[in-house]
Amino acid sequence: MSTTELRPNEEDLSRFEMRPQETRVKEEQRRSANYKPNIWSYDLIQSLTNEYNEALYELRAETLKNEIRPMFDQVTGIGKLEMIECINKLGLLGLFEKEINHALDDIECNMMSYDGFEKDIRAISLCFRLLRQHGRENSPDVFINFINENDNFRGSVSGNIEGVLELFEASHLALEGENILAKARALSYRKLKDNLPDMDDHLAKQISSTLELPLHWRVQWFEVREKIDAYAKEINNDPLLLELARHNFNKIQAMHQKELKELSMWWRNLGLMQNVSFTRDRLVESFLWSIGVAYEPHYSCLRKCLTKVVTFVLVIDDLYDVYDSPEELECFTRAIVRWDSEEIQHLPNCMKTCFWALYDTTNEIARDIKKENGHNGALPYLKKAWVDFCNSLLMESRWYNNGYTPSIGEYLRFARISSSGPLLSSTIFSFGREEVTGELINVQKEMENLVYHTSLIIRLCNDLGTSKAELERGDSPSSILCYMRDANVSEEIAREHIKNIIANTWMKINKEYIGQLPMLQVYAKLVTNMARVCHFIYNNGDGFGIQDHDTKKLVKCLLIEHLRM
């Protein structure tokens, strides 16, 4: 299915347009999602404290970095690969970018000369994955000697479970058409699955987790604390790396806590939730989402702005999805399109409140961008992104109110936009250090396919996690229901089909990232991280709608509980 086929046109938008004679739905007829109240109180957030941003800890961290840097020259061959992987898992990549790039240059030039490298499935797989994760092009032909003409593993590969696991991880960096990696993924998946009953508990848990969600699809920072704790238990851990990892985590946590306190105060002063009762109040989860996209210290302003956008994505999505009447939504959408309050004069107070809160916050974000990077021109792009988002939600509302189930192709034309992927990407691009009015257009054009593919994954992950609950309360059709009716198949088959689309879309994302110009790779990584966040949020249900499962655990781990030194 091509990108062009999945773009809405004017005929699509007008097909289910409201007719003048249609009347407003009575208040008692409105739907409700019955979302649970927010579990993170203002007082709790404001009480968060962290001492690890003090100068004393900064000085110690700098000393540790200086002691670790020479280690890059001291390790050779496969040891260099393992050191990069260790630094990555411990969340320290940003502290050693220069050293890691030099190490990867050396690996690219000399890897085949490393002793025993060409026969080591684990080393080759790790090398392949690290190079591609850092946007470097390398051939999958290195795996040819490990798979025979009957599409089975050769020799001793089959018995090397750790090597097969690393091969499975590497296969998720494949591009479309790389058949050897497709075979490697299928073979390694089957081998790992079949051997699970014979593994010790620790390895079985690790492999089960990987089979459910591979490393390449995960948010690295969401798992960093778990990785630090695991590294501390390793017999041969490096005390300097371990201490620096703990310092770095606590320092970044302190920054995140400070930002969350500022955002909590902003959200409270905005007063939206005091006037709007139908929507999810999910500031903390929205901030967690922004951390997953850009956790690094230098993205502080971007994180805060993304959090504000995500909170409004939830509010506006709920407004269209579960609360208001068709006539009111048509009117609200016109107000967004014209960016004009005249259209909302006859709407209920809650909708007026939503419009003004969105209007003021979007203008505030544009001012923050100007203050951060000196850009004076982000507002038109942000407004257009909200217009596209609301138009797509409106079409989905029309489908619902007309009892219409679209084909999967028609559904995705709008659903990829209502996923909020293009809206959030516009916010990211607006923070580029190029002139907004000129270079932003070029960046958006260069990133168009990546935004499209990422948005598709956001939508499909959302559908996999929320479709059952939405179907029960009678919401608009999801991709699962659309495909069930298109292909006349069961829900189970439809869900597997959606999972296959996600896997194939990741290969397209890999193509857009690998070999990209360094300046564009910065944007590409942030945009791609949105897909990773959604894999986490919706992996076990609706992580936004239901707060007391994986999301709650992660909030406590990353934002509330300190890591002991």
XYZ file of C-alpha atoms in Angstrom:
565
model
C 0.000 0.000 0.000
C 1.654 3.248 -1.123
C 1.970 6.487 0.808
C -0.158 8.296 -1.769
C -2.986 5.772 -1.479
C -3.275 6.478 2.229
C -3.632 10.259 2.031
C -7.135 11.731 2.473
C -8.587 13.936 -0.268
C -11.343 16.545 -0.353
C -13.922 14.004 -1.559
C -13.151 11.819 1.450
C -13.519 14.767 3.812
C -16.880 15.902 2.433
C -18.423 12.482 1.992
C -20.083 12.345 5.402
C -20.407 16.075 6.024
C -23.231 17.135 8.331
C -26.399 18.378 6.690
C -28.017 21.602 8.034
C -31.173 19.851 9.203
C -29.284 17.531 11.540
C -29.799 18.442 15.191
C -27.681 18.403 18.305
C -27.537 15.258 20.372
C -29.083 15.693 23.777
C -26.747 15.767 26.754
C -28.024 12.456 28.115
C -27.279 10.763 24.753
C -23.590 11.588 24.816
C -21.145 8.705 25.152
C -18.610 8.305 27.920
C -15.413 6.275 28.136
C -15.568 6.229 31.959
C -11.848 6.853 32.297
C -10.457 6.527 35.805
C -9.301 9.682 37.639
C -5.682 10.771 37.588
C -3.610 8.908 40.218
C -0.695 11.398 40.430
C -1.644 14.300 42.673
C -0.267 17.815 42.345
C 1.087 17.664 45.899
C 2.928 14.402 45.227
C 4.615 15.827 42.137
C 5.569 19.055 43.876
C 7.080 17.073 46.749
C 9.644 15.331 44.527
C 13.222 16.147 45.503
C 16.591 15.048 44.179
C 20.065 16.100 45.264
C 21.930 14.707 42.297
C 22.004 17.924 40.298
C 24.403 19.521 42.763
C 27.922 20.608 41.788
C 29.605 17.922 43.897
C 28.025 15.128 41.857
C 28.730 16.964 38.602
C 32.419 17.087 39.493
C 32.547 13.369 40.312
C 30.765 12.437 37.065
C 33.275 14.476 35.042
C 36.142 12.704 36.799
C 34.608 9.321 35.959
C 34.180 10.236 32.287
C 37.837 11.229 32.058
C 38.886 7.925 33.608
C 36.668 5.880 31.254
C 37.641 7.544 27.941
C 41.049 5.792 27.653
C 39.269 2.428 27.871
C 38.103 2.825 24.263
C 41.700 2.541 23.094
C 42.532 -0.263 25.504
C 39.896 -2.723 24.213
C 40.166 -4.314 20.785
C 38.181 -6.556 18.501
C 35.002 -8.059 19.911
C 35.715 -6.386 23.260
C 35.172 -3.012 21.606
C 31.727 -4.140 20.416
C 30.807 -5.316 23.891
C 31.950 -2.058 25.466
C 29.751 -0.008 23.106
C 26.806 -2.293 23.829
C 27.392 -1.985 27.578
C 27.563 1.820 27.409
C 24.385 1.828 25.344
C 22.450 -0.324 27.843
C 23.625 1.811 30.760
C 22.279 4.982 29.117
C 25.702 6.575 28.607
C 25.824 6.935 24.813
C 25.400 10.698 24.945
C 28.470 11.060 27.175
C 30.817 9.300 24.764
C 29.521 10.140 21.281
C 32.936 11.092 19.896
C 34.656 7.998 21.279
C 31.884 5.683 20.061
C 31.956 7.131 16.555
C 35.713 6.609 16.386
C 35.266 3.045 17.667
C 32.597 2.328 15.041
C 34.892 3.717 12.330
C 37.544 1.259 13.468
C 35.068 -1.621 13.586
C 33.821 -0.895 10.063
C 37.366 -0.969 8.682
C 38.795 -3.876 10.636
C 36.000 -6.162 11.840
C 36.748 -9.011 9.450
C 40.334 -9.139 10.697
C 39.303 -9.739 14.308
C 40.408 -13.157 15.522
C 37.594 -15.678 15.025
C 35.093 -12.962 14.046
C 33.842 -14.476 10.796
C 32.755 -17.675 12.593
C 31.204 -16.003 15.652
C 27.457 -15.587 15.043
C 27.017 -13.534 18.210
C 29.859 -11.107 17.366
C 28.777 -10.652 13.760
C 25.142 -10.106 14.779
C 26.101 -7.598 17.481
C 28.396 -5.749 15.084
C 25.711 -5.606 12.393
C 23.110 -4.318 14.850
C 25.339 -1.646 16.393
C 26.414 -0.284 13.010
C 22.858 -0.054 11.729
C 21.562 1.383 15.000
C 24.030 4.224 14.490
C 22.791 4.846 10.944
C 25.662 3.125 9.156
C 25.141 1.066 6.027
C 26.473 -2.491 6.060
C 25.667 -5.610 4.097
C 23.625 -8.514 5.458
C 25.769 -10.878 3.389
C 27.831 -11.472 6.548
C 25.086 -13.912 7.584
C 25.113 -16.052 4.438
C 27.581 -18.580 5.816
C 25.367 -19.296 8.825
C 22.292 -20.460 6.852
C 22.397 -23.387 4.428
C 20.606 -24.007 1.134
C 17.751 -25.698 3.006
C 17.144 -22.549 5.064
C 18.462 -24.100 8.262
C 21.329 -23.064 10.520
C 24.726 -24.481 9.641
C 26.940 -26.426 12.015
C 27.170 -25.284 15.602
C 25.044 -22.140 15.204
C 21.899 -23.939 16.309
C 23.381 -24.777 19.694
C 24.626 -21.242 20.386
C 21.517 -19.821 22.052
C 23.107 -16.463 22.919
C 24.293 -16.134 19.314
C 20.841 -17.021 17.975
C 19.299 -14.450 20.317
C 21.674 -11.758 19.048
C 20.872 -12.793 15.462
C 17.159 -12.409 16.180
C 17.815 -8.880 17.511
C 19.952 -8.002 14.477
C 17.307 -9.243 12.039
C 15.009 -6.403 13.156
C 17.392 -3.905 11.557
C 16.563 -5.395 8.142
C 15.508 -3.423 5.101
C 12.855 -4.544 2.630
C 14.213 -7.142 0.220
C 16.987 -8.406 2.500
C 15.868 -12.030 2.298
C 18.758 -13.457 4.283
C 17.630 -11.420 7.313
C 14.017 -12.508 6.831
C 15.208 -16.126 6.941
C 17.412 -15.361 9.945
C 14.471 -13.873 11.829
C 12.169 -16.816 11.143
C 14.847 -19.395 11.991
C 16.022 -17.675 15.164
C 12.461 -17.069 16.374
C 11.572 -20.735 15.954
C 14.811 -21.921 17.568
C 14.426 -19.638 20.597
C 10.735 -20.500 21.012
C 11.376 -24.244 20.828
C 14.196 -24.112 23.385
C 12.431 -21.984 25.990
C 11.327 -24.953 28.175
C 14.952 -26.116 28.559
C 16.438 -22.768 29.590
C 17.156 -21.485 33.079
C 14.687 -18.954 34.440
C 16.898 -15.909 33.824
C 17.608 -16.697 30.160
C 14.033 -17.832 29.521
C 12.692 -14.539 30.876
C 15.131 -12.556 28.715
C 14.248 -14.473 25.567
C 10.488 -14.367 26.197
C 10.727 -10.600 26.580
C 12.722 -10.287 23.340
C 10.355 -12.494 21.366
C 7.473 -10.318 22.523
C 9.224 -7.034 21.698
C 12.711 -6.895 20.151
C 15.332 -4.450 21.370
C 15.102 -2.275 18.263
C 11.430 -1.578 18.971
C 11.976 -0.682 22.635
C 12.598 2.658 24.347
C 16.168 2.410 25.607
C 15.742 4.880 28.492
C 12.625 3.097 29.783
C 14.809 0.066 30.559
C 17.988 1.787 31.703
C 17.390 1.408 35.426
C 16.720 -2.309 35.072
C 19.919 -2.637 33.011
C 21.965 -0.751 35.621
C 20.655 -3.030 38.373
C 21.460 -6.109 36.271
C 24.958 -4.817 35.476
C 25.626 -4.283 39.184
C 25.053 -8.016 39.749
C 27.514 -9.075 37.045
C 30.728 -10.516 38.474
C 32.984 -8.768 35.949
C 31.306 -5.352 35.896
C 33.463 -2.247 35.652
C 33.055 -0.170 38.845
C 33.741 3.102 37.005
C 31.046 2.470 34.388
C 28.597 1.370 37.070
C 29.176 4.445 39.215
C 28.909 6.781 36.215
C 25.681 5.084 35.087
C 24.152 5.649 38.519
C 25.305 9.266 38.614
C 23.970 9.879 35.121
C 20.581 8.313 35.870
C 20.095 10.338 39.047
C 21.215 13.552 37.382
C 18.791 13.082 34.472
C 16.029 12.023 36.857
C 16.562 15.259 38.804
C 16.146 17.279 35.609
C 13.020 15.339 34.654
C 11.526 15.858 38.111
C 12.120 19.603 37.877
C 10.421 19.700 34.465
C 7.482 17.643 35.708
C 6.965 20.017 38.629
C 6.904 22.970 36.220
C 4.454 21.158 33.947
C 2.253 20.182 36.883
C 2.017 23.819 37.882
C 1.226 24.828 34.280
C -1.499 22.159 34.017
C -3.068 23.201 37.317
C -3.010 26.908 36.450
C -4.530 26.181 33.037
C -7.623 24.947 34.889
C -8.829 22.743 32.062
C -9.655 19.691 34.157
C -11.774 21.794 36.512
C -14.085 22.579 33.575
C -13.868 19.430 31.455
C -14.929 16.113 32.967
C -15.119 13.747 29.988
C -11.431 13.359 29.185
C -8.323 11.597 30.483
C -6.254 13.645 32.918
C -2.851 12.217 32.062
C -0.132 14.843 32.478
C 2.407 12.459 34.034
C 1.877 9.809 31.370
C 2.203 12.489 28.690
C 5.510 13.566 30.214
C 6.645 9.946 30.297
C 5.833 9.788 26.592
C 8.025 12.829 25.907
C 10.875 11.292 27.919
C 10.683 8.232 25.711
C 11.043 10.403 22.626
C 13.843 12.654 23.934
C 15.236 11.919 27.403
C 18.581 13.702 26.975
C 19.296 16.863 29.017
C 19.567 19.210 26.023
C 15.983 18.406 24.975
C 14.399 19.959 28.071
C 12.298 22.559 26.249
C 11.255 20.072 23.584
C 10.131 17.614 26.284
C 7.956 20.216 27.980
C 6.359 21.304 24.713
C 5.759 17.727 23.576
C 4.128 16.988 26.931
C 1.726 19.867 26.433
C 0.879 18.672 22.932
C 0.311 15.072 24.083
C -2.008 16.177 26.910
C -4.106 18.059 24.356
C -4.016 15.160 21.907
C -5.752 13.097 24.600
C -8.258 15.843 25.428
C -9.192 16.608 21.810
C -9.271 12.928 20.873
C -11.690 12.257 23.746
C -13.778 15.248 22.753
C -14.292 13.799 19.256
C -14.389 10.180 20.328
C -16.675 9.862 23.313
C -18.422 13.086 24.159
C -19.843 15.580 21.724
C -22.514 15.579 19.002
C -21.837 15.648 15.214
C -23.137 19.196 14.793
C -20.997 20.510 17.631
C -17.909 18.733 16.323
C -18.374 20.227 12.845
C -18.523 23.662 14.464
C -15.508 22.998 16.689
C -13.487 21.802 13.691
C -14.312 24.958 11.731
C -13.024 26.997 14.658
C -9.724 25.056 14.590
C -9.421 25.390 10.802
C -9.977 29.169 10.960
C -8.169 29.516 14.311
C -11.051 31.804 15.217
C -13.226 31.834 18.343
C -16.273 33.192 16.487
C -17.227 29.655 15.526
C -17.501 28.446 19.123
C -19.947 31.016 20.494
C -22.908 28.609 20.536
C -21.011 25.543 21.709
C -21.156 24.098 25.243
C -18.819 25.725 27.745
C -16.574 22.659 27.939
C -15.862 22.893 24.192
C -15.175 26.608 24.451
C -12.769 25.871 27.283
C -10.994 23.223 25.188
C -10.647 25.592 22.234
C -9.227 28.451 24.272
C -6.862 26.197 26.209
C -5.543 24.687 22.966
C -5.326 28.103 21.310
C -3.372 29.646 24.191
C -1.086 26.644 24.652
C -0.188 26.431 20.954
C 0.719 30.120 20.926
C 2.714 29.562 24.114
C 4.661 26.714 22.491
C 5.486 28.905 19.490
C 6.828 31.542 21.875
C 8.895 28.902 23.714
C 10.416 27.771 20.410
C 11.356 31.343 19.592
C 12.901 31.784 23.029
C 14.804 28.481 22.750
C 16.228 28.782 19.241
C 15.367 32.263 18.036
C 12.844 30.935 15.520
C 9.952 33.199 14.666
C 7.594 31.286 12.431
C 6.653 27.986 14.048
C 3.008 28.909 14.730
C 1.648 28.375 11.168
C 3.124 24.861 11.085
C 1.752 23.993 14.508
C -1.699 25.341 13.575
C -1.767 23.346 10.325
C -0.839 20.188 12.195
C -3.785 20.696 14.579
C -6.108 21.364 11.631
C -5.099 18.091 9.960
C -5.463 16.214 13.243
C -8.951 17.563 13.947
C -10.122 17.005 10.357
C -9.138 13.344 10.631
C -10.911 12.974 13.968
C -13.959 14.597 12.424
C -14.027 12.065 9.601
C -13.849 9.214 12.091
C -16.720 10.807 14.010
C -18.761 10.975 10.799
C -18.135 7.286 10.207
C -19.401 6.501 13.686
C -22.496 8.676 13.425
C -23.385 7.211 10.031
C -22.816 3.619 11.154
C -20.201 3.261 8.438
C -17.219 0.879 8.526
C -14.516 1.939 6.035
C -12.173 -0.377 4.199
C -8.769 -0.821 5.817
C -7.218 1.456 3.164
C -9.756 4.220 3.700
C -9.411 3.889 7.458
C -5.633 4.255 7.395
C -5.770 7.360 5.188
C -7.206 9.222 8.139
C -6.108 7.104 11.083
C -2.388 7.688 10.506
C -3.077 11.435 10.922
C -5.411 11.009 13.882
C -2.654 8.896 15.465
C -1.070 12.307 16.256
C 2.200 11.253 14.609
C 2.279 14.113 12.064
C 1.194 16.625 14.746
C 3.933 15.601 17.169
C 6.516 15.407 14.379
C 5.739 19.020 13.444
C 6.493 20.008 17.033
C 9.823 18.152 16.861
C 10.795 19.731 13.552
C 9.952 23.173 14.879
C 12.753 22.769 17.416
C 15.398 22.363 14.732
C 18.197 24.880 14.774
C 17.527 25.844 11.183
C 15.362 28.792 10.187
C 11.775 27.681 10.660
C 10.320 29.428 7.635
C 12.847 27.898 5.226
C 14.671 24.825 6.406
C 11.701 23.406 8.310
C 9.872 22.829 5.039
C 12.886 20.962 3.653
C 13.235 18.845 6.800
C 9.535 17.977 6.747
C 9.813 17.019 3.078
C 12.864 14.843 3.720
C 11.179 13.229 6.714
C 7.754 12.803 5.062
C 8.038 9.048 4.507
C 9.494 8.456 7.964
C 6.668 10.421 9.615
C 4.167 8.465 7.544
C 5.575 5.069 8.552
C 5.982 6.048 12.208
C 2.430 7.382 12.343
C 1.153 4.124 10.902
C 2.846 2.156 13.683
C 1.487 4.546 16.325
C -2.036 3.985 15.030
C -1.740 0.218 14.671
C -0.150 -0.236 18.112
C -2.950 1.900 19.548
C -5.552 -0.249 17.820
C -4.005 -3.485 19.069
C -4.015 -2.158 22.636
C -7.384 -0.412 22.765
C -9.689 -2.014 20.185
C -11.449 -4.362 22.605
C -12.409 -1.560 25.019
C -13.384 0.774 22.175
C -15.535 -1.901 20.561
C -17.316 -2.522 23.862
C -18.273 1.148 24.227
C -19.136 1.523 20.536
C -16.373 3.833 19.338
C -15.345 4.351 15.715
C -14.010 1.290 13.872
C -10.365 0.271 14.356
C -7.973 -1.228 11.816
C -8.746 -4.652 13.295
C -12.503 -4.378 12.726
C -11.990 -2.870 9.259
C -9.760 -5.751 8.186
C -12.077 -8.342 9.745
C -14.891 -7.071 7.551
C -12.708 -6.509 4.488
C -11.259 -10.022 4.508
C -14.098 -11.799 6.360
C -11.715 -13.192 8.964
C -11.685 -13.653 12.735
C -10.335 -11.079 15.172
C -7.320 -13.299 15.862
C -6.349 -13.427 12.190
C -6.936 -9.692 11.819
C -4.673 -8.940 14.775
C -1.897 -11.087 13.275
C -2.311 -9.222 9.981
C -1.902 -5.888 11.767
C 1.218 -7.192 13.536
C 2.671 -8.165 10.152
C 2.002 -4.675 8.821
C 3.865 -3.266 11.828
C 6.865 -5.564 11.218
C 6.995 -4.635 7.523
C 6.650 -0.947 8.346
C 9.661 -1.147 10.660
C 11.761 -2.255 7.682
C 10.672 0.894 5.871
C 11.593 2.985 8.914
C 15.039 1.348 8.921
C 15.518 2.377 5.302
C 14.653 6.000 6.077
C 17.109 6.120 8.990
C 20.133 4.151 7.789
C 22.517 6.167 5.649
C 20.694 9.434 6.392
C 22.627 12.693 6.663
C 23.826 13.266 10.268
C 21.681 16.405 10.659
C 18.580 14.518 9.546
C 19.422 11.472 11.661
C 18.823 13.616 14.738
C 15.245 14.250 13.596
C 14.830 10.665 12.390
C 15.791 9.231 15.770
C 13.303 11.458 17.612
C 10.474 10.650 15.203
C 11.231 6.923 15.302
C 11.244 7.011 19.099
C 7.545 7.877 18.947
C 6.852 4.426 17.494
C 8.959 2.844 20.240
C 7.031 4.685 22.945
C 3.740 3.439 21.521
C 4.954 -0.152 21.540
C 5.415 0.268 25.291
C 2.232 2.260 25.960
C -0.049 -0.187 24.146
C 1.845 -3.492 24.511
C -0.407 -4.728 27.326
C -3.530 -2.654 26.734
C -4.213 1.070 26.966
C -1.344 2.617 28.906
C -2.986 6.042 28.768
C -6.487 4.997 29.725
C -5.386 2.593 32.481
C -2.662 3.963 34.741
C -2.190 1.218 37.301
C -0.173 -1.350 35.338
C 3.142 -1.051 33.438
C 2.855 2.717 33.102
C 2.529 3.271 36.842
C 5.497 1.003 37.530
C 7.653 2.896 35.025
C 6.661 6.325 36.373
C 7.772 5.269 39.845
C 10.985 3.781 38.500
C 12.027 6.744 36.311
C 10.526 9.751 38.075
C 9.957 9.033 41.764
C 12.403 6.519 43.202
C 16.109 7.411 43.309
C 18.813 4.984 42.292
C 21.045 4.179 45.243
C 24.723 4.940 44.719
